[in-house]
């Protein structure tokens, strides 16, 4: 497994829309292993998306199994070709990103979502989630459409904050 280079703003490639995965093979699974190693190497990274390492395919990894608050969640998820099929509610919350290392910001996200995706072998998956897990998944799915959390902050003047210390 390898730690891949993370693209950071202002890299224009972060705005690129990703293509669906069509080949579910050993090469894809090896890439997913590298993506996971890169996530683990990142400071406090809950999720990572393939476009963040320059691969423009619809693959994300989210791991909320170690959240501080005991909330219902699915824990560790590898989502290939994910899409939100239903959402409701909204709430503002603070977000950060490996591709935006110097800032955090307040972003409004749906509080409950349903998603459909595939696993690394192409098997269909469906999840229903809420709260922090729903926020984390929405954040990562945005990367697949060329969006960063800073594109969604409520106000760049009042809701974007310089990170004091980026801890691992």
Coordinates of N, CA and C in Angstrom, one line a residue:
X1 N 0.8 -1.2 0.0 CA 0.0 0.0 0.0 C 0.9 1.2 0.0
X2 N 0.4 2.3 -0.6 CA 1.1 3.5 -0.7 C 0.3 4.7 -0.2
X3 N 1.0 5.7 0.3 CA 0.3 7.0 0.6 C 0.4 7.8 -0.6
X4 N -0.8 8.3 -1.1 CA -0.8 9.1 -2.3 C -0.8 10.5 -2.0
X5 N -0.4 11.3 -2.9 CA -0.3 12.8 -2.7 C -1.7 13.4 -2.8
X6 N -2.1 14.2 -1.8 CA -3.4 14.8 -1.7 C -3.4 16.2 -2.5
X7 N -4.3 16.4 -3.4 CA -4.4 17.6 -4.1 C -5.0 18.7 -3.1
X8 N -4.5 19.9 -3.1 CA -4.9 20.9 -2.2 C -5.3 22.2 -3.0
X9 N -6.2 23.0 -2.4 CA -6.6 24.2 -3.1 C -5.3 25.0 -3.2
X10 N -5.1 25.7 -4.3 CA -6.1 26.1 -5.4 C -6.0 25.1 -6.6
X11 N -5.6 23.9 -6.5 CA -5.5 23.0 -7.6 C -6.8 22.9 -8.3
X12 N -6.8 23.3 -9.6 CA -8.0 23.3 -10.4 C -8.6 21.9 -10.6
X13 N -7.8 20.8 -10.5 CA -8.3 19.5 -10.7 C -9.4 19.1 -9.7
X14 N -9.4 19.8 -8.5 CA -10.4 19.5 -7.5 C -11.8 19.9 -7.9
X15 N -11.9 20.7 -9.0 CA -13.2 21.1 -9.5 C -13.7 20.1 -10.6
X16 N -13.0 19.1 -10.9 CA -13.3 18.2 -11.9 C -14.4 17.2 -11.4
X17 N -15.4 16.9 -12.3 CA -16.4 15.9 -12.0 C -15.9 14.5 -12.3
X18 N -16.1 13.6 -11.4 CA -15.6 12.2 -11.5 C -16.6 11.3 -12.3
X19 N -16.0 10.4 -13.0 CA -16.7 9.4 -13.8 C -17.1 8.2 -13.0
X20 N -18.2 7.5 -13.3 CA -18.6 6.3 -12.6 C -17.5 5.2 -12.8
X21 N -17.4 4.3 -11.8 CA -16.5 3.2 -12.0 C -17.2 2.1 -12.8
X22 N -16.6 1.6 -13.8 CA -17.2 0.5 -14.6 C -16.4 -0.8 -14.4
X23 N -15.1 -0.8 -14.1 CA -14.4 -2.0 -13.9 C -14.1 -2.3 -12.4
X24 N -14.7 -3.3 -11.9 CA -14.5 -3.8 -10.6 C -13.5 -4.9 -10.5
X25 N -12.2 -4.5 -10.5 CA -11.2 -5.5 -10.7 C -10.1 -5.3 -9.6
X26 N -9.0 -6.1 -9.6 CA -8.0 -6.0 -8.6 C -7.3 -4.7 -8.6
X27 N -7.2 -4.0 -9.8 CA -6.5 -2.7 -9.8 C -7.4 -1.7 -9.0
X28 N -8.7 -1.7 -9.2 CA -9.5 -0.8 -8.4 C -9.4 -1.1 -6.9
X29 N -9.4 -2.4 -6.5 CA -9.3 -2.7 -5.1 C -7.9 -2.3 -4.5
X30 N -6.8 -2.4 -5.3 CA -5.5 -2.0 -4.9 C -5.5 -0.5 -4.7
X31 N -6.1 0.3 -5.6 CA -6.3 1.7 -5.5 C -7.0 2.1 -4.2
X32 N -8.1 1.4 -3.9 CA -8.9 1.6 -2.7 C -8.0 1.4 -1.5
X33 N -7.2 0.4 -1.5 CA -6.2 0.1 -0.4 C -5.3 1.3 -0.2
X34 N -4.8 1.8 -1.3 CA -3.9 3.0 -1.2 C -4.6 4.2 -0.7
X35 N -5.9 4.4 -1.2 CA -6.7 5.5 -0.8 C -7.0 5.4 0.8
X36 N -7.2 4.2 1.3 CA -7.4 4.0 2.7 C -6.1 4.3 3.5
X37 N -5.0 3.9 3.0 CA -3.7 4.2 3.6 C -3.5 5.7 3.7
X38 N -3.8 6.4 2.6 CA -3.7 7.8 2.5 C -4.6 8.5 3.6
X39 N -5.9 8.0 3.7 CA -6.8 8.6 4.7 C -6.2 8.4 6.1
X40 N -5.7 7.2 6.4 CA -5.2 6.9 7.7 C -4.0 7.8 8.0
X41 N -3.2 8.1 7.0 CA -2.0 8.9 7.1 C -2.4 10.4 7.4
X42 N -3.6 10.8 6.9 CA -4.0 12.2 7.0 C -4.3 12.5 8.4
X43 N -4.2 13.8 8.8 CA -4.5 14.2 10.2 C -6.0 14.1 10.5
X44 N -6.4 13.2 11.3 CA -7.8 13.1 11.8 C -8.8 13.0 10.7
X45 N -8.4 12.3 9.6 CA -9.3 12.2 8.4 C -10.4 11.2 8.6
X46 N -11.7 11.6 8.6 CA -12.8 10.8 8.7 C -13.2 10.2 7.3
X47 N -12.8 10.9 6.2 CA -13.2 10.4 4.9 C -12.2 10.9 3.9
X48 N -12.2 10.3 2.7 CA -11.4 10.7 1.6 C -12.1 10.3 0.3
X49 N -11.9 11.0 -0.7 CA -12.5 10.7 -2.0 C -11.4 10.6 -3.1
X50 N -11.7 9.7 -4.1 CA -10.7 9.5 -5.1 C -10.2 10.8 -5.8
X51 N -11.0 11.8 -6.1 CA -10.5 13.0 -6.7 C -9.5 13.7 -5.9
X52 N -9.5 13.6 -4.6 CA -8.5 14.2 -3.7 C -7.1 13.8 -4.0
X53 N -6.9 12.6 -4.6 CA -5.6 12.1 -4.9 C -5.4 12.0 -6.5
X54 N -6.3 12.8 -7.2 CA -6.1 12.9 -8.6 C -6.7 11.7 -9.5
X55 N -7.5 10.9 -8.9 CA -8.2 9.9 -9.6 C -9.7 10.2 -9.7
X56 N -10.1 10.5 -10.9 CA -11.5 11.1 -11.1 C -12.5 10.0 -11.4
X57 N -12.6 9.1 -10.4 CA -13.7 8.1 -10.4 C -14.5 8.2 -9.1
X58 N -15.7 7.7 -9.1 CA -16.7 7.9 -8.0 C -16.4 6.9 -6.9
X59 N -15.4 7.1 -6.1 CA -15.0 6.3 -5.0 C -14.8 7.1 -3.8
X60 N -15.4 6.8 -2.6 CA -15.1 7.5 -1.4 C -15.0 6.4 -0.3
X61 N -14.3 6.8 0.8 CA -14.2 6.0 2.0 C -14.6 6.9 3.1
X62 N -15.4 6.4 4.0 CA -15.8 7.2 5.2 C -15.7 6.2 6.4
X63 N -15.1 6.7 7.5 CA -15.0 5.9 8.7 C -15.4 6.8 9.9
X64 N -16.6 6.6 10.4 CA -17.1 7.3 11.6 C -17.2 6.4 12.8
X65 N -16.5 5.2 12.7 CA -16.6 4.3 13.8 C -16.0 4.7 15.1
X66 N -15.1 5.7 15.0 CA -14.4 6.2 16.2 C -14.9 7.7 16.6
X67 N -16.1 8.0 16.3 CA -16.6 9.3 16.7 C -16.7 9.5 18.2
X68 N -16.5 10.7 18.7 CA -16.6 10.9 20.1 C -17.9 10.7 20.7
X69 N -19.0 11.1 19.9 CA -20.3 11.0 20.4 C -20.9 9.6 20.0
X70 N -21.5 8.9 21.0 CA -22.1 7.6 20.6 C -23.4 7.9 19.8
X71 N -23.3 7.8 18.5 CA -24.4 8.0 17.7 C -24.6 6.8 16.8
X72 N -25.8 6.5 16.3 CA -25.9 5.3 15.4 C -25.2 5.6 14.1
X73 N -24.4 4.7 13.6 CA -23.8 4.8 12.3 C -23.3 3.5 11.8
X74 N -22.9 3.4 10.6 CA -22.5 2.2 9.9 C -21.0 2.0 10.0
X75 N -20.3 3.0 10.6 CA -18.9 2.8 10.8 C -18.1 3.1 9.6
X76 N -17.4 2.0 9.1 CA -16.5 2.1 8.0 C -17.1 1.7 6.7
X77 N -17.1 2.6 5.7 CA -17.8 2.3 4.5 C -16.9 2.7 3.3
X78 N -16.8 1.7 2.3 CA -16.2 2.0 1.0 C -17.4 2.1 0.1
X79 N -17.5 3.3 -0.6 CA -18.7 3.5 -1.4 C -18.2 3.8 -2.9
X80 N -18.6 2.9 -3.8 CA -18.3 3.1 -5.2 C -19.5 3.5 -5.9
X81 N -19.5 4.5 -6.7 CA -20.6 5.0 -7.5 C -21.8 5.4 -6.5
X82 N -21.5 6.1 -5.4 CA -22.5 6.5 -4.5 C -23.4 7.6 -5.0
X83 N -24.7 7.5 -4.6 CA -25.6 8.6 -4.9 C -26.6 8.7 -3.8
X84 N -27.0 10.0 -3.5 CA -28.0 10.2 -2.5 C -29.4 10.0 -3.2
X85 N -30.2 9.2 -2.6 CA -31.5 8.9 -3.2 C -32.6 9.6 -2.5
X86 N -32.4 10.1 -1.2 CA -33.3 10.8 -0.5 C -32.6 11.6 0.6
X87 N -33.1 12.8 0.9 CA -32.6 13.6 2.0 C -33.7 14.4 2.6
X88 N -33.5 14.7 3.9 CA -34.4 15.6 4.6 C -33.8 16.3 5.8
X89 N -34.4 17.4 6.2 CA -33.8 18.1 7.3 C -32.6 18.9 6.9
X90 N -32.2 19.8 7.8 CA -30.9 20.5 7.5 C -30.4 21.0 8.8
X91 N -29.0 21.2 8.9 CA -28.4 21.6 10.1 C -27.0 22.2 9.6
X92 N -26.6 23.2 10.3 CA -25.3 23.8 10.1 C -24.3 23.1 11.0
X93 N -23.1 22.8 10.5 CA -22.0 22.2 11.3 C -20.7 22.6 10.7
X94 N -19.6 22.4 11.5 CA -18.3 22.8 11.1 C -17.6 21.6 10.4
X95 N -16.9 21.9 9.3 CA -16.2 20.9 8.5 C -14.8 21.3 8.2
X96 N -14.0 20.3 8.0 CA -12.6 20.6 7.5 C -12.3 19.6 6.4
X97 N -11.2 19.7 5.8 CA -10.9 18.8 4.6 C -9.4 18.7 4.4
X98 N -8.9 17.5 4.0 CA -7.5 17.3 3.7 C -7.1 18.2 2.5
X99 N -8.0 18.5 1.6 CA -7.6 19.3 0.5 C -7.7 20.8 0.8
X100 N -8.2 21.2 2.0 CA -8.2 22.6 2.4 C -7.6 22.6 3.8
X101 N -6.3 22.4 3.9 CA -5.7 22.1 5.3 C -5.7 23.3 6.2
X102 N -5.8 24.5 5.7 CA -5.7 25.7 6.6 C -7.0 26.3 7.1
X103 N -8.1 25.7 6.7 CA -9.4 26.3 7.1 C -10.4 25.3 7.5
X104 N -11.4 25.7 8.3 CA -12.6 25.0 8.6 C -13.8 25.9 8.3
X105 N -15.0 25.4 8.2 CA -16.1 26.3 7.9 C -17.4 25.7 8.3
X106 N -18.4 26.6 8.4 CA -19.8 26.2 8.7 C -20.5 25.9 7.4
X107 N -21.1 24.7 7.3 CA -21.8 24.3 6.1 C -23.1 23.7 6.5
X108 N -24.2 24.0 5.7 CA -25.5 23.4 5.9 C -25.6 22.1 5.1
X109 N -26.0 21.1 5.8 CA -26.1 19.7 5.2 C -27.5 19.1 5.6
X110 N -27.9 18.2 4.9 CA -29.1 17.4 5.3 C -28.8 16.6 6.5
X111 N -29.8 16.4 7.4 CA -29.6 15.7 8.6 C -29.8 14.2 8.5
X112 N -30.6 13.8 7.5 CA -30.9 12.4 7.2 C -30.8 12.2 5.7
X113 N -30.1 11.1 5.3 CA -30.0 10.8 3.9 C -30.1 9.3 3.7
X114 N -30.5 8.9 2.5 CA -30.4 7.5 2.0 C -29.5 7.5 0.8
X115 N -28.6 6.5 0.8 CA -27.7 6.4 -0.4 C -27.8 5.0 -1.0
X116 N -27.4 5.0 -2.2 CA -27.2 3.8 -2.9 C -25.8 3.8 -3.5
X117 N -25.1 2.7 -3.4 CA -23.7 2.6 -3.9 C -23.4 1.2 -4.2
X118 N -22.1 0.9 -4.5 CA -21.6 -0.4 -4.7 C -20.4 -0.6 -3.9
X119 N -20.1 -1.9 -3.6 CA -18.9 -2.2 -2.8 C -17.7 -2.4 -3.9
X120 N -16.5 -2.6 -3.4 CA -15.4 -2.7 -4.4 C -15.5 -3.9 -5.4
X121 N -16.4 -4.8 -5.2 CA -16.7 -5.9 -6.1 C -17.9 -5.7 -7.0
X122 N -18.5 -4.5 -6.8 CA -19.7 -4.2 -7.6 C -21.0 -4.6 -7.0
X123 N -21.0 -5.2 -5.8 CA -22.3 -5.6 -5.1 C -23.0 -4.3 -4.7
X124 N -24.4 -4.3 -4.9 CA -25.2 -3.1 -4.5 C -25.3 -3.0 -3.0
X125 N -25.2 -1.7 -2.6 CA -25.4 -1.4 -1.2 C -26.4 -0.3 -1.0
X126 N -27.1 -0.3 0.1 CA -28.0 0.8 0.4 C -27.8 1.1 1.9
X127 N -27.8 2.4 2.2 CA -27.6 2.9 3.6 C -28.6 4.0 3.9
X128 N -29.1 4.0 5.1 CA -29.8 5.2 5.6 C -29.0 5.7 6.8
X129 N -28.8 7.0 6.8 CA -27.9 7.5 7.9 C -28.4 8.9 8.3
X130 N -27.9 9.4 9.5 CA -28.2 10.6 10.0 C -27.0 11.3 10.7
X131 N -27.2 12.5 11.1 CA -26.2 13.2 11.9 C -24.9 13.3 11.3
X132 N -23.8 13.1 12.1 CA -22.5 13.3 11.7 C -22.1 12.4 10.5
X133 N -22.6 11.1 10.5 CA -22.3 10.2 9.5 C -22.9 10.7 8.1
X134 N -24.1 11.2 8.2 CA -24.7 11.8 7.0 C -23.9 13.0 6.5
X135 N -23.4 13.8 7.4 CA -22.6 15.0 7.0 C -21.3 14.6 6.4
X136 N -20.6 13.6 7.0 CA -19.4 13.1 6.4 C -19.5 12.5 5.0
X137 N -20.6 11.8 4.8 CA -20.8 11.2 3.5 C -21.1 12.3 2.5
X138 N -22.0 13.2 2.8 CA -22.3 14.3 1.9 C -21.0 15.1 1.5
X139 N -20.2 15.3 2.5 CA -18.9 16.1 2.3 C -18.1 15.3 1.2
X140 N -17.9 14.0 1.4 CA -17.1 13.2 0.5 C -17.8 13.1 -0.9
X141 N -19.1 13.0 -1.0 CA -19.8 12.9 -2.3 C -19.6 14.2 -3.0
X142 N -19.5 15.3 -2.3 CA -19.3 16.6 -3.0 C -18.0 16.6 -3.8
X143 N -17.0 15.9 -3.3 CA -15.7 15.9 -4.1 C -15.9 15.2 -5.4
X144 N -16.8 14.3 -5.5 CA -17.1 13.6 -6.8 C -17.7 14.5 -7.8
X145 N -18.3 15.6 -7.4 CA -18.9 16.5 -8.3 C -18.1 17.8 -8.4
X146 N -16.8 17.8 -7.9 CA -15.9 18.9 -8.1 C -16.2 20.0 -7.1
X147 N -16.8 19.7 -5.9 CA -17.1 20.7 -4.9 C -16.3 20.5 -3.7
X148 N -16.0 21.6 -3.0 CA -15.3 21.5 -1.7 C -16.2 22.2 -0.7
X149 N -16.0 21.9 0.6 CA -16.9 22.5 1.6 C -16.8 24.0 1.6
X150 N -15.7 24.6 1.1 CA -15.6 26.1 1.1 C -16.5 26.7 0.0
X151 N -17.0 25.8 -0.9 CA -18.0 26.2 -1.9 C -19.4 26.3 -1.3
X152 N -19.5 25.7 -0.1 CA -20.8 25.6 0.5 C -20.9 26.4 1.8
X153 N -19.8 27.0 2.2 CA -19.9 27.8 3.5 C -21.0 28.8 3.4
X154 N -21.7 29.0 4.5 CA -22.8 30.0 4.6 C -22.3 31.4 4.2
X155 N -21.2 31.8 4.8 CA -20.6 33.1 4.4 C -19.1 33.0 4.6
X156 N -18.4 33.4 3.5 CA -17.0 33.3 3.6 C -16.4 34.3 4.6
X157 N -17.2 35.4 4.9 CA -16.8 36.4 5.9 C -17.0 36.0 7.3
X158 N -18.1 35.3 7.6 CA -18.3 34.9 9.0 C -18.3 33.4 9.3
X159 N -18.2 32.6 8.3 CA -18.3 31.1 8.5 C -17.1 30.3 8.0
X160 N -16.0 31.0 7.7 CA -14.8 30.4 7.3 C -13.7 30.8 8.3
X161 N -13.0 29.7 8.9 CA -12.1 30.0 10.0 C -10.8 29.4 9.7
X162 N -9.7 30.2 10.0 CA -8.4 29.7 9.8 C -8.1 28.7 10.9
X163 N -7.6 27.6 10.5 CA -7.2 26.5 11.4 C -6.0 26.9 12.2
X164 N -6.0 26.8 13.5 CA -4.9 27.2 14.3 C -3.8 26.1 14.3
X165 N -4.2 24.9 14.5 CA -3.3 23.8 14.5 C -3.9 22.6 13.9
X166 N -3.2 22.0 13.0 CA -3.8 20.8 12.3 C -3.1 19.6 12.9
X167 N -3.9 18.9 13.8 CA -3.3 17.8 14.5 C -3.6 16.4 13.9
X168 N -2.6 15.5 14.0 CA -2.8 14.2 13.5 C -3.5 13.3 14.5

